Coordinates of C-alpha atoms in Angstrom, one line a residue:
M24 CA 94.6 87.4 122.5
V25 CA 95.4 86.0 119.0
A26 CA 96.3 88.7 116.3
S27 CA 93.6 88.9 113.6
P28 CA 94.5 88.0 110.2
C29 CA 92.3 90.7 108.8
E30 CA 93.2 94.2 108.5
T31 CA 89.6 95.5 108.6
V32 CA 86.2 93.9 109.4
F33 CA 83.1 95.8 108.4
E34 CA 79.8 95.4 109.6
G35 CA 77.1 96.0 107.0
T36 CA 73.7 97.8 107.5
N37 CA 72.3 94.5 106.1
G38 CA 73.4 92.5 109.1
R39 CA 76.5 90.8 107.3
Y40 CA 80.0 91.2 108.0
Y41 CA 82.7 91.8 105.3
S42 CA 86.6 91.4 105.2
E43 CA 88.4 94.4 103.6
W44 CA 89.5 91.8 100.6
Q45 CA 85.6 91.0 100.3
V46 CA 84.8 94.6 99.9
R47 CA 87.4 95.6 97.7
R48 CA 86.8 92.7 95.5
R49 CA 83.1 93.6 95.0
L50 CA 84.0 97.2 94.3
R51 CA 86.4 96.0 91.5
T52 CA 84.3 93.6 90.0
G53 CA 81.4 96.1 89.8
R54 CA 79.1 94.0 91.9
W55 CA 79.2 97.1 94.3
N56 CA 79.6 100.9 93.5
R57 CA 81.2 103.0 96.0
C58 CA 79.0 106.2 96.5
M59 CA 80.6 108.0 99.3
R60 CA 83.4 107.3 102.2
Q61 CA 83.4 109.3 105.3
R62 CA 86.7 109.2 106.9
T63 CA 86.0 110.4 110.6
P64 CA 84.6 107.9 111.5
D65 CA 85.5 105.6 108.7
R66 CA 82.4 104.5 106.8
W67 CA 81.5 103.5 103.5
L68 CA 78.1 103.8 101.4
V69 CA 78.1 101.5 98.4
E70 CA 75.2 100.4 95.9
T71 CA 75.0 96.9 95.8
A72 CA 73.8 95.1 92.3
D73 CA 70.2 95.3 93.1
E74 CA 70.5 99.0 93.5
A75 CA 70.2 99.1 97.3
L76 CA 72.3 101.4 99.6
L77 CA 74.6 99.7 102.1
L78 CA 76.5 101.4 104.7
L79 CA 79.7 99.7 106.0
A80 CA 81.3 100.3 109.2
P81 CA 84.5 99.0 110.7
I82 CA 84.5 97.0 113.8
E83 CA 87.0 95.1 115.7
P84 CA 87.3 91.4 114.9
D85 CA 86.9 90.5 118.5
E86 CA 83.4 92.2 118.1
L87 CA 82.2 89.6 115.8
P88 CA 79.0 87.7 117.3
A89 CA 79.0 83.9 117.8
G90 CA 78.9 82.1 114.5
I91 CA 80.8 84.7 112.2
E92 CA 84.2 83.4 111.4
I93 CA 87.3 85.0 109.9
R94 CA 88.8 82.6 107.4
V95 CA 92.1 82.8 105.5
A96 CA 92.9 80.7 102.3
D97 CA 95.3 81.4 99.3
G98 CA 95.9 84.7 100.8
R99 CA 92.3 85.8 100.9
V100 CA 90.5 86.9 103.9
R101 CA 86.7 86.3 104.1
I102 CA 84.2 86.6 106.6
V103 CA 81.9 83.5 106.9
D104 CA 78.4 83.5 108.7
T105 CA 78.3 79.9 109.9
R106 CA 74.9 80.4 111.3
R107 CA 73.2 80.8 107.9
P108 CA 72.5 77.2 105.9
G109 CA 75.2 76.5 103.5
S110 CA 77.6 79.5 104.2
D111 CA 80.3 77.1 105.3
R112 CA 80.4 75.5 101.8
R113 CA 82.7 77.3 99.4
S114 CA 80.2 77.2 96.6
A115 CA 77.8 79.0 98.7
V116 CA 79.8 81.8 99.5
R117 CA 79.1 84.9 97.0
W118 CA 82.6 86.8 96.3

């Protein structure tokens, strides 16, 4: 087993996956607003830029489906869905 470079991987109710860095960046930049955080089990409810609610729940990195990759570059950990067209190009990834 290889150790994951990612502290926490979140699965969103929108079918997408996020690293802790991606979640915190979206919150810090105002793209998302945290509505609530439940501690047991740990879950976050956020409001997205289009005013939709998104529930995020942590999962184990080895539970990621095929085609979902953890990428590390410049000290940033991000989750990339290679099943989506253009998601493997840096310019297509929305931070």
